[in-house]
Coordinates of C-alpha atoms in Angstrom, one line a residue:
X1 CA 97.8 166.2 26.0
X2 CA 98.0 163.3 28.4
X3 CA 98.8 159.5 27.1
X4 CA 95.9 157.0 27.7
X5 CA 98.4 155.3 29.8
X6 CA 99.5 158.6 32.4
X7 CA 95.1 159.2 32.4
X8 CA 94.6 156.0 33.2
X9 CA 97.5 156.2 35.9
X10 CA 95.9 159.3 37.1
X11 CA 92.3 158.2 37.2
X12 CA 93.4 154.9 39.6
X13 CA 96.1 156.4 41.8
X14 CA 95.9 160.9 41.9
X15 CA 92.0 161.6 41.3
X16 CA 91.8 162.7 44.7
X17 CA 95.3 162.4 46.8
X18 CA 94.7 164.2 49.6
X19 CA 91.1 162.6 50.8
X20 CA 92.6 159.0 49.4
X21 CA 95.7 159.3 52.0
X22 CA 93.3 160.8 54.7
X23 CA 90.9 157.9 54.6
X24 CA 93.5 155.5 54.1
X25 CA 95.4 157.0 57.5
X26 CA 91.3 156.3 59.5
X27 CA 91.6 153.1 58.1
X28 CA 94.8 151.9 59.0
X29 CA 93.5 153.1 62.8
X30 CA 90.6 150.7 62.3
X31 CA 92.6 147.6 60.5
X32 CA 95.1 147.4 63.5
X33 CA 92.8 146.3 66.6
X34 CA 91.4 143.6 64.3
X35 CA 94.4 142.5 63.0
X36 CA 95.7 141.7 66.4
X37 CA 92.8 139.8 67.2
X38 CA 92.4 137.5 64.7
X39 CA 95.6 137.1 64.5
X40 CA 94.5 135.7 68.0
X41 CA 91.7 133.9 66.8
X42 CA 94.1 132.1 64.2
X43 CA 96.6 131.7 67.4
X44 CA 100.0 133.0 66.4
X45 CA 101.6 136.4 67.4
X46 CA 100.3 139.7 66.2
X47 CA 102.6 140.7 64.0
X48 CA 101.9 137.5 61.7
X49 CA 98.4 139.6 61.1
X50 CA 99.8 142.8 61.3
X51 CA 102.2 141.7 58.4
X52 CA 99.8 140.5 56.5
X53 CA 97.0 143.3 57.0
X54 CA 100.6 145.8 55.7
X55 CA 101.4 143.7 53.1
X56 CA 98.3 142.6 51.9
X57 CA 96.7 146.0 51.2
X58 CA 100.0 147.0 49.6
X59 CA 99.9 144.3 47.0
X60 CA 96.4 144.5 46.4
X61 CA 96.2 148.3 45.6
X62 CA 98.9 147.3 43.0
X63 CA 97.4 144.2 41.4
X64 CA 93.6 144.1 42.1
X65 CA 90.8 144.8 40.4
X66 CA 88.7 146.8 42.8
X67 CA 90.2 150.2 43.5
X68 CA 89.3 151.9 46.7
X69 CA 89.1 148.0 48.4
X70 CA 90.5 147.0 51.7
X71 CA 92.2 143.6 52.0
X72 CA 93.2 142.5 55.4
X73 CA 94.0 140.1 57.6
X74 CA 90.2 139.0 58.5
X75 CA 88.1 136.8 60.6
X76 CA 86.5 134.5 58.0
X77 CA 90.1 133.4 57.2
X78 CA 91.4 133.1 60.4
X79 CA 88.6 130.8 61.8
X80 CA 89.9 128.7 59.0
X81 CA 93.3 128.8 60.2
X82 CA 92.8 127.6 64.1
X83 CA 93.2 123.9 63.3
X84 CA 96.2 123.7 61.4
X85 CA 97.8 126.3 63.4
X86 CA 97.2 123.7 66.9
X87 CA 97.9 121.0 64.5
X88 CA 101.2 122.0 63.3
X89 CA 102.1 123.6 67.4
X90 CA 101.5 119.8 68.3
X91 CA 104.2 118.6 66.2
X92 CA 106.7 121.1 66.9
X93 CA 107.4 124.4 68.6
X94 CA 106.9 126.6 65.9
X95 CA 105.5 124.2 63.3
X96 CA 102.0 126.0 63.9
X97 CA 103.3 129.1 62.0
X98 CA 105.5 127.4 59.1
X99 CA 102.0 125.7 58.4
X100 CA 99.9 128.5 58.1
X101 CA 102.7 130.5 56.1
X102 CA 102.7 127.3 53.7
X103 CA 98.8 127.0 53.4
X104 CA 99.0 131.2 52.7
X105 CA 101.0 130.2 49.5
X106 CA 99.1 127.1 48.3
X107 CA 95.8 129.8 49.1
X108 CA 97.5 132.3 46.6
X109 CA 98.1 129.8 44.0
X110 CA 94.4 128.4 44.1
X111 CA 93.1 132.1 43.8
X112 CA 95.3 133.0 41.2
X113 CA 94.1 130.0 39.4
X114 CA 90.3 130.5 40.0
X115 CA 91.0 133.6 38.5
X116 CA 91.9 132.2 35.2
X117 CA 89.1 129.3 35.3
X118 CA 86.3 132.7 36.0
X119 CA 85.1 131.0 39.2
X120 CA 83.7 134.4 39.9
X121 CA 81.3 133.7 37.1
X122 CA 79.9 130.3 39.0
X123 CA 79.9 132.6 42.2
X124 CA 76.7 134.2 40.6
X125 CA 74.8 130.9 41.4
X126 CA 75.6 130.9 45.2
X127 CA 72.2 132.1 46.8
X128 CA 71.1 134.4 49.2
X129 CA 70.2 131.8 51.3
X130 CA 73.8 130.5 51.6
X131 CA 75.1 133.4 51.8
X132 CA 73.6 134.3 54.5
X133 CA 73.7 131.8 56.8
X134 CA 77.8 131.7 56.2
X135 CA 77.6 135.7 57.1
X136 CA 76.0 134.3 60.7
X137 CA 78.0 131.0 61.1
X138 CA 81.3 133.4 60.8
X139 CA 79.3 135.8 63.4
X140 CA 78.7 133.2 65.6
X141 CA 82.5 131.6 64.9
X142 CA 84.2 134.9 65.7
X143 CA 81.6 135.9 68.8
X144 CA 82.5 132.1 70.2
X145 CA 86.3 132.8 69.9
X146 CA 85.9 135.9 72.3
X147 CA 84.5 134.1 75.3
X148 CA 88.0 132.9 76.4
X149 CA 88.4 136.1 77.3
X150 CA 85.3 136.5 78.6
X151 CA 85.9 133.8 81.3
X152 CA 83.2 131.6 79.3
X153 CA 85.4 128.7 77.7
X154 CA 83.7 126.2 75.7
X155 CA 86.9 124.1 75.2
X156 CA 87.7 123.2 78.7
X157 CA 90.1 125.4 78.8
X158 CA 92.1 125.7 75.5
X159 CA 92.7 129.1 74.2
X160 CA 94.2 130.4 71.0
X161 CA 94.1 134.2 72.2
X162 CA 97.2 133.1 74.7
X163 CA 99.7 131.3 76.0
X164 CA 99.2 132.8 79.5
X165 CA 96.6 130.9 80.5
X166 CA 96.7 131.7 84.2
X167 CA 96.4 135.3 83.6
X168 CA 93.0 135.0 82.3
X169 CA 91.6 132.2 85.0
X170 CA 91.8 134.7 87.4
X171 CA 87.9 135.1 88.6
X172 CA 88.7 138.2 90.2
X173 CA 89.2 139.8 86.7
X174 CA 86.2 138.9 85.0
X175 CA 84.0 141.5 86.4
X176 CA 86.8 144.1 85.7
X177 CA 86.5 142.7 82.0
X178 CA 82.7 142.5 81.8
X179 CA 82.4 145.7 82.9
X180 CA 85.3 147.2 80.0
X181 CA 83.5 145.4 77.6
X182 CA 80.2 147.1 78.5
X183 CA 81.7 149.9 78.0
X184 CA 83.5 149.5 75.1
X185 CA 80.3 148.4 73.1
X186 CA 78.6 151.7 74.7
X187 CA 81.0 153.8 72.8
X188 CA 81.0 152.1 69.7
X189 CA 77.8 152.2 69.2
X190 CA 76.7 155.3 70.7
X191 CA 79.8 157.6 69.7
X192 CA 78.2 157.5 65.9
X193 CA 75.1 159.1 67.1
X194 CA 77.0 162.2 68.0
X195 CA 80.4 162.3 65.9
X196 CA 81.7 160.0 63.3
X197 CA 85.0 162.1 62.6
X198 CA 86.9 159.6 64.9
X199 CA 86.0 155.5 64.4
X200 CA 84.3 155.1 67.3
X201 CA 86.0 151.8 67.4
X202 CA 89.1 153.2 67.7
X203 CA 87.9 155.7 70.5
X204 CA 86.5 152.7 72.3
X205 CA 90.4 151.3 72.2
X206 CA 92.0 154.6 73.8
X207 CA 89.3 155.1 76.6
X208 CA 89.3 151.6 77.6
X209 CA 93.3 151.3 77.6
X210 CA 93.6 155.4 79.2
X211 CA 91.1 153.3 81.8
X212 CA 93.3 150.5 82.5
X213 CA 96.4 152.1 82.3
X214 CA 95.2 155.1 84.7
X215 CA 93.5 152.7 87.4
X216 CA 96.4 150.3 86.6
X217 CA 93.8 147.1 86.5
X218 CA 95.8 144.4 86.2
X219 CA 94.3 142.3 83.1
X220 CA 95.3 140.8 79.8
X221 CA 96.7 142.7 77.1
X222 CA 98.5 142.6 73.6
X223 CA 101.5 141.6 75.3
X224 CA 99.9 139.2 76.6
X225 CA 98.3 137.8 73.4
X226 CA 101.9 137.4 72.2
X227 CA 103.3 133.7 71.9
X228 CA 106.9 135.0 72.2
X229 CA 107.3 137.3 69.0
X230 CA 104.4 140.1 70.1
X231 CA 104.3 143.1 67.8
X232 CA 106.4 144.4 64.9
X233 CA 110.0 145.8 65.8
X234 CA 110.5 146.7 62.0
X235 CA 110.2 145.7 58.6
X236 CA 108.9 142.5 57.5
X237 CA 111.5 140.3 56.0
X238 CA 111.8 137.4 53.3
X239 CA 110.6 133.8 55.1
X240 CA 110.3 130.4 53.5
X241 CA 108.2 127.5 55.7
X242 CA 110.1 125.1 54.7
X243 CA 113.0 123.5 55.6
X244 CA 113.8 121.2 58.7
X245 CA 111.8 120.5 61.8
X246 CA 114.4 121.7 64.1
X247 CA 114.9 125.0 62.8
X248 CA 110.7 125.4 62.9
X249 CA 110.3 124.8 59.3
X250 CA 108.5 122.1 57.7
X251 CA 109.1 119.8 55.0
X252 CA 108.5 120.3 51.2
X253 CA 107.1 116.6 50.4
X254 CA 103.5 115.7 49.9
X255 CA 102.9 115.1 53.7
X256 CA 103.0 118.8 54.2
X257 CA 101.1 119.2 51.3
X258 CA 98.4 116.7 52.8
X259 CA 98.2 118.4 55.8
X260 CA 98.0 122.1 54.3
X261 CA 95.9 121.4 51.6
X262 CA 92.2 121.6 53.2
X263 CA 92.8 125.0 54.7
X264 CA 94.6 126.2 51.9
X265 CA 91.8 125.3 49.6
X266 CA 89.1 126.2 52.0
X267 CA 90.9 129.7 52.4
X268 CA 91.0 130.4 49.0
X269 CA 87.2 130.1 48.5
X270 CA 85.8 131.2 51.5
X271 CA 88.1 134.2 50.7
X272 CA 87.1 134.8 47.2
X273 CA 83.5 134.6 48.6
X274 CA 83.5 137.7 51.2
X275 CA 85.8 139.2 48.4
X276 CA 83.2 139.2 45.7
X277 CA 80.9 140.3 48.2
X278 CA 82.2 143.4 49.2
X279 CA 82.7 143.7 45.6
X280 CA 79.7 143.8 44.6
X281 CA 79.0 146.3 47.9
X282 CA 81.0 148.7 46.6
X283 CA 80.2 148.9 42.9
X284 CA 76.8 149.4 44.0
X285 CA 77.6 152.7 46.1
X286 CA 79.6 153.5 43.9
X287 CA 77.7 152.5 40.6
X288 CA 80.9 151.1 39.0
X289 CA 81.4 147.6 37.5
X290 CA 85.1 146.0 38.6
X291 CA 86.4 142.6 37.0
X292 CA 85.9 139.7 39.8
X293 CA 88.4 137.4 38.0
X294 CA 91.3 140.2 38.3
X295 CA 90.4 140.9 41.9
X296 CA 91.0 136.9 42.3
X297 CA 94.3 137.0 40.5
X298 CA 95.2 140.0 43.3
X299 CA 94.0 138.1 45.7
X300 CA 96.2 135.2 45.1
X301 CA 98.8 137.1 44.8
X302 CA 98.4 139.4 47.4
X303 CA 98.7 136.2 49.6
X304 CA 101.7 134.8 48.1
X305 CA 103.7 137.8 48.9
X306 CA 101.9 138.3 52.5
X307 CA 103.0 134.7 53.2
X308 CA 106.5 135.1 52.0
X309 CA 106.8 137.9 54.7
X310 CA 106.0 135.6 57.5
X311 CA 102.0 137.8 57.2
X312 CA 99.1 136.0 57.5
X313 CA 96.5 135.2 54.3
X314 CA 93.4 137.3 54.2
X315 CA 90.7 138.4 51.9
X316 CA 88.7 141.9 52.1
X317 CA 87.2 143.4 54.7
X318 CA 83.6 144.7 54.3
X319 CA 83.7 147.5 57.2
X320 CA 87.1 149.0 56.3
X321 CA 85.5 149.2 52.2
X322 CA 83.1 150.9 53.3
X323 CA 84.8 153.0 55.7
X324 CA 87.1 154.0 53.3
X325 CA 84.5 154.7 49.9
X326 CA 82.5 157.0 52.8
X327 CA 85.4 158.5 53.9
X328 CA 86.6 159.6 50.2
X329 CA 88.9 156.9 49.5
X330 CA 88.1 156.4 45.8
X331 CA 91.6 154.9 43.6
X332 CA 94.1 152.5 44.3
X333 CA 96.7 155.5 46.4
X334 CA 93.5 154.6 50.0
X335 CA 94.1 151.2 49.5
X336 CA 97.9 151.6 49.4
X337 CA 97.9 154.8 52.2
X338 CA 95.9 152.2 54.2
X339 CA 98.8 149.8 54.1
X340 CA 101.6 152.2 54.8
X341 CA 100.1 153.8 57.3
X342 CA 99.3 150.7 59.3
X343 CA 102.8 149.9 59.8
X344 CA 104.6 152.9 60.2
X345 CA 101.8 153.1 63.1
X346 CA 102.5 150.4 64.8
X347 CA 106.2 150.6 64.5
X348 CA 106.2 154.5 66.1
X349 CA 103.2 153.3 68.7
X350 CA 104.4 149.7 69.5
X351 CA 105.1 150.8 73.2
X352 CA 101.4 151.8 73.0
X353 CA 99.6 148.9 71.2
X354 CA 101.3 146.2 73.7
X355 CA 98.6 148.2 77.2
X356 CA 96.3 147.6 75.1
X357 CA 93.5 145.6 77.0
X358 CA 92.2 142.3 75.2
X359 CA 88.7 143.7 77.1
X360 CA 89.0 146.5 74.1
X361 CA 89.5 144.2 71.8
X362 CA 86.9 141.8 72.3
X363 CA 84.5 144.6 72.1
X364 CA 85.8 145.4 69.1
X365 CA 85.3 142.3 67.7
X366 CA 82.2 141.7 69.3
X367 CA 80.9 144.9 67.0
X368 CA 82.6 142.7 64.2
X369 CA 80.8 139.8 64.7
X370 CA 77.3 142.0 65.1
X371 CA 77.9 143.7 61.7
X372 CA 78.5 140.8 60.4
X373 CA 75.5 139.0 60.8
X374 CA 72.7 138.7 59.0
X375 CA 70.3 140.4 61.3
X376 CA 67.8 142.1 58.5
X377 CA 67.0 138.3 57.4
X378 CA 66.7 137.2 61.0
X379 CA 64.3 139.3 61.9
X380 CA 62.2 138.7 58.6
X381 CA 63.0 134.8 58.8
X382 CA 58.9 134.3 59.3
X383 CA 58.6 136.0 55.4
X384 CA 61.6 134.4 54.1
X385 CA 59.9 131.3 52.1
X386 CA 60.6 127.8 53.8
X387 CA 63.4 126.8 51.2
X388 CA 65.7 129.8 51.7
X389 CA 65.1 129.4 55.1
X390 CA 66.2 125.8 54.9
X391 CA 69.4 126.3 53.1
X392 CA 70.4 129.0 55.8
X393 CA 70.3 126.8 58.5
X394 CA 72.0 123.8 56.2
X395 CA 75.1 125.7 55.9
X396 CA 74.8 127.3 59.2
X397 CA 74.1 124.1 60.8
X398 CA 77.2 122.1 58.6
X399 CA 79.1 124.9 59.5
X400 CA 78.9 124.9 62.9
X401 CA 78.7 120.8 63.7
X402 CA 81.9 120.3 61.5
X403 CA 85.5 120.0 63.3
X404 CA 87.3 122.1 63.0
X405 CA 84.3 124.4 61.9
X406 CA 84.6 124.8 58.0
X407 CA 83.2 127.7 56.0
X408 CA 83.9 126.3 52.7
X409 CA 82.0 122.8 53.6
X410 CA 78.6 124.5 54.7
X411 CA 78.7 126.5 51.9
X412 CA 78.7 123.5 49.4
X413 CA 76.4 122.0 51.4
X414 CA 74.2 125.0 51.3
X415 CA 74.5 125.1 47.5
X416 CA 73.8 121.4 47.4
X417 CA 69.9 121.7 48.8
X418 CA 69.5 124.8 47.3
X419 CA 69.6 122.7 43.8
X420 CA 67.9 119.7 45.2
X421 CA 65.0 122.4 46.2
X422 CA 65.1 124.2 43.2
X423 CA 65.1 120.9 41.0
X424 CA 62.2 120.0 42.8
X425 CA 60.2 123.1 42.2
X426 CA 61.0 123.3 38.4
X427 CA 59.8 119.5 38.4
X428 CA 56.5 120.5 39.5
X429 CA 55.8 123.4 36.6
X430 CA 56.1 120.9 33.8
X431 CA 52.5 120.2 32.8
X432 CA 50.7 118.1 30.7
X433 CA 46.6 118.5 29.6
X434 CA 44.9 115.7 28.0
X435 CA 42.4 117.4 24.9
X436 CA 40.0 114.8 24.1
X437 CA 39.3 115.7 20.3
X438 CA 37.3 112.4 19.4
X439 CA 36.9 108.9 20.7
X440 CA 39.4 108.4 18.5
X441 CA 42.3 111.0 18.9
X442 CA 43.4 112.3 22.3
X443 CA 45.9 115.0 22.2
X444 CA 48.3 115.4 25.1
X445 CA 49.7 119.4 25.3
X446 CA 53.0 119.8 27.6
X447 CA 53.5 122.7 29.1
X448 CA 57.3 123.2 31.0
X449 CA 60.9 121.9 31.3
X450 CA 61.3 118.0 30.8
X451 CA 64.5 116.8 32.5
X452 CA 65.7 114.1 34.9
X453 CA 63.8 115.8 37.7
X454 CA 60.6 116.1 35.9
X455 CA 60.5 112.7 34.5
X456 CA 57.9 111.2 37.1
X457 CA 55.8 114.3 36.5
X458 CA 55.7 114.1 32.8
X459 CA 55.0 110.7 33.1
X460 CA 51.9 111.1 35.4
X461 CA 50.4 113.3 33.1
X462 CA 49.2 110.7 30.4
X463 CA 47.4 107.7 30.9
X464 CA 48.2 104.5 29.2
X465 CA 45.1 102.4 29.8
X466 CA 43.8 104.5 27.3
X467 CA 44.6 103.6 23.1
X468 CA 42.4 106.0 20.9
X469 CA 43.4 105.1 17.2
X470 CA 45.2 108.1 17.1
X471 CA 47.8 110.0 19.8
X472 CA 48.9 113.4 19.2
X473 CA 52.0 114.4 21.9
X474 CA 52.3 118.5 21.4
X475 CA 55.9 119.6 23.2
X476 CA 55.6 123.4 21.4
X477 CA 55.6 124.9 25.0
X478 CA 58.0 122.6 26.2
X479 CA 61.6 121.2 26.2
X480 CA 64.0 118.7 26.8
X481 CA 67.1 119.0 28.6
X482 CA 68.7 116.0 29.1
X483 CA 68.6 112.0 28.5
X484 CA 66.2 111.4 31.0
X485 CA 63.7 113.9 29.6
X486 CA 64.3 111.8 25.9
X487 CA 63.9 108.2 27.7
X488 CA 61.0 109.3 29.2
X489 CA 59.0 110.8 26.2
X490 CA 60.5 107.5 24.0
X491 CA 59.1 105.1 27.1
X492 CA 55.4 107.0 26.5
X493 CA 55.8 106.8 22.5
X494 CA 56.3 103.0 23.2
X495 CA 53.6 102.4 25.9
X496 CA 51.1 104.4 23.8
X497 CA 52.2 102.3 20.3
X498 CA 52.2 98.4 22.0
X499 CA 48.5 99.9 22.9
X500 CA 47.6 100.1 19.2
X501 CA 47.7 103.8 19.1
X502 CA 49.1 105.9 16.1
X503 CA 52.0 108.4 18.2
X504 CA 52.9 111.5 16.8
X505 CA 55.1 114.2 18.5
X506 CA 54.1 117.6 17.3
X507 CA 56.1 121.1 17.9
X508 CA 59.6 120.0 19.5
X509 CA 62.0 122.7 19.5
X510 CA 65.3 122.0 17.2
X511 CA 67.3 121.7 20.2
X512 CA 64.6 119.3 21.7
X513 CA 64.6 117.6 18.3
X514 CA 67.7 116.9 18.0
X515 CA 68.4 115.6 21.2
X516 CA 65.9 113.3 20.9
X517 CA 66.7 112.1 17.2
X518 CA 69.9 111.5 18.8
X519 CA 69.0 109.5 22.1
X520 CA 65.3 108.3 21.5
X521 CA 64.9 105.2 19.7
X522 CA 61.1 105.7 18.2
X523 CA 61.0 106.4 14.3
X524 CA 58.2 108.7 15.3
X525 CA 56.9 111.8 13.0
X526 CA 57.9 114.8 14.3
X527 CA 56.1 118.1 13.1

């Protein structure tokens, strides 16, 4: 009879071995294309992603708390990285990289710590609204960083995708590349309609670079995209960031903490966030529960050790999680064949992956960017109510208008009106109905929540002017929250009294009643 400790061993890694290793294998093929790109989008050379989509989902089938999850090098992240990654290239050759490998550890640390405070807990009070409109700010974010390559370039003439700047102004080439894109968005999605053994992602990358390669079109490629290491040669190997400015490294004092510390923090949250999400994706298809703050924990350290071999941090990916649950990949052993496979991939097809045309990869992560938008609430945006509408386009908008553009800001901001909006709208359900009993005894019944939002409301509800001999204030159907809510039934009590009424507060709750025997300073009966 097995040990609860070989089931439980079996149940997370040798359920199902042979569709686990398959799926992971179909996902590595559709991890690689992206994790060149953004490793573009972030501007450092591919293998800095590649490294980190290998060692990330390594670590992560090890440590987290989602089996059957992909982690990867992803777009979210990488968006985040752009500015510190020019930043750090302006002060130094090289500096860019040492940066973002230092901001990947502080990341790690700040996950593994929002693990232990249960930040996955608060994550439950991020709304739709916000959520959405960070899904289409990133669309829009990683769409914006393809039309470089695109000829289309909104930065008078900066690119991170390469340093080969030339290459790509050529206006001869853009047609060639409009019309390889076309293409390349033809396959992807109209390949699923007929077969979906093959990613049709992947099939869009071989025709397009069999295309190139057989017409030889001279146009950008990986090689290209590479700022002087291009793609993996072999294993990755042990690297610190710091250490002195000539040899590329940067200092260990609080100036490189300074400087790394925004990104890092904004990485670890945005992170967490599209994290949680496809959590909560997959333990709906798969009707599971999984433990958020273990997957954080992962997650931080998952981007410690990615960092420390020179790969780039990341979070999960919500297309390869999916891929890979549809595909069979159930325990921890997808998650880790997903990994393995990747690199021993690139390192037998390098030769291969550098004809790559960037045309095939900015189709690819044009497809990205589509997927990842909210295009369900778009459409329905006219049935969405005003408010959630509102806080879509407040962290959209943030989003968007802040430089460099920051995820982690429009989301707060988006979380900010959504509690203004909502405060407003519980103010307004507090109620209070004025029963005239005799000419002498008015009784005032409230009806709600009475807190520092409410207050004005509450107050409007009784008028003062008025001083029957006696006053009775019922608060059975309502209660108070806070200090504001007490001050403002004691400022009634005393208004009502220096009238010549008799006030009496009938019905408070005991949490209500104590609060207020605690803050109120009316020797009022209370019944």
């Amino acid at each position: 009879m097995l040990s609860k400790t070989n089931s439980g061993f079996i149940k997370q890694w040798l359920s199902s071995p042979r569709q686990d290793i398959l799926s992971g294998l179909v996902v590595a093929f559709a991890m690689i294309p992206e994790a060149i790109a953004f490793s573009g989008i972030a501007g450092v050379d591919p293998q800095v992603g590649l490294y980190g989509a290998f060692c990330l989902s390594v670590t992560i089938a090890l440590v987290g708390g989602r089996m059957g999850m992909i982690t990867s090098a992803t777009g979210s992240t990488a968006l985040l990285m752009t500015g510190l990654v020019v930043t750090g290239n302006a002060k130094g050759d090289g500096l860019g990289l040492s940066y973002l490998i230092a901001a990947g550890l502080l990341t790690g640390i700040f996950q593994i710590l929002w693990g232990y405070l249960r930040l996955a807990y608060q994550m439950r009070f991020v709304p739709t609204g916000v959520l959405s409109g960070f899904v289409n700010a990133l669309a829009l974010l990683i769409f914006q960083a393809q039309l470089p390559q695109m000829g289309i370039n909104l930065h008078h003439g900066e690119s991170n995708f390469t340093n080969h700047k030339e290459q790509i102004l050529e206006g001869i080439q853009y047609p060639i590349v409009w019309i390889l894109i076309i293409l390349g968005l033809l396959i992807i999605y109209g390949l699923p309609k007929l077969s979906r053994i093959i990613p049709s992602q992947l099939v869009a990358i071989i025709v397009i670079t069999a295309i190139s390669i057989g017409l030889k079109i001279d146009i950008p490629t990986v090689k290209d995209l590479s700022l002087g290491g291009g793609l993996p040669e072999g294993l990755p190997s042990f690297y610190l960031p710091f250490g002195s400015i000539e040899n590329g490294k940067v200092p260990f004092n609080l100036e490189t903490f300074g400087i790394i510390l925004p990104t890092a923090l904004a990485i670890s949250l945005v992170g967490l966030m599209e994290t949680f999400l496809t959590q909560d994706i997959l333990d709906d298809i798969t009707d599971t529960n999984s433990n958020k703050n273990l997957e954080a924990r992962g997650q931080g350290i998952a981007n410690i050790i990615s960092s420390l071999f020179g790969g780039m941090a990341g979070c999960a990916l919500v297309g390869q999680s999916v891929m890979n649950t549809e595909n069979g990949g159930k325990t921890r052993l997808s998650t880790f064949s997903s990994g393995i496979s990747l690199l021993i991939i690139v390192l037998l097809c390098r030769q291969w992956l550098e004809q790559i045309p960037m045309a095939a990869l900015v189709s690819v992560m044009i497809s990205i960017a589509i997927s990842t938008a909210d295009i369900n609430g778009l459409k329905n945006i006219n049935k969405i109510p005003r408010s959630d509408t509102a806080v879509m386009l407040m962290t959209f908008s943030v989003t968007m208008l802040t430089t460099p553009h920051n995820l982690a800001l429009g989301v707060i901001a988006g979380v900010a009106l959504a509690g203004i909006l909502f405060s407003r709208k519980v103010a307004k359900v507090i109620k209070v109905e004025a029963i005239n009993i005799t000419n002498n005894e008015i009784i005032y019944k409230v009806t709600g929540q009475l807190f520092f939002v409410s207050k004005v409301y509450f107050l409007q509800g009784f008028d003062t002017h008025k001083h029957p001999l006696q006053i009775k204030i019922d608060m059975s159907k309502a209660h108070i929250w806070d200090q504001s809510g007490v001050a403002a039934l004691d400022q009634i009590i005393r208004k009502l009294s220096l009238g010549g009424s008799e006030v009496e507060v009938i019905g408070l709750n005991k949490e209500s009643l104590d609060l207020f025997d605690r803050l109120g300073g009316q020797e009022s009966s209370h019944g």
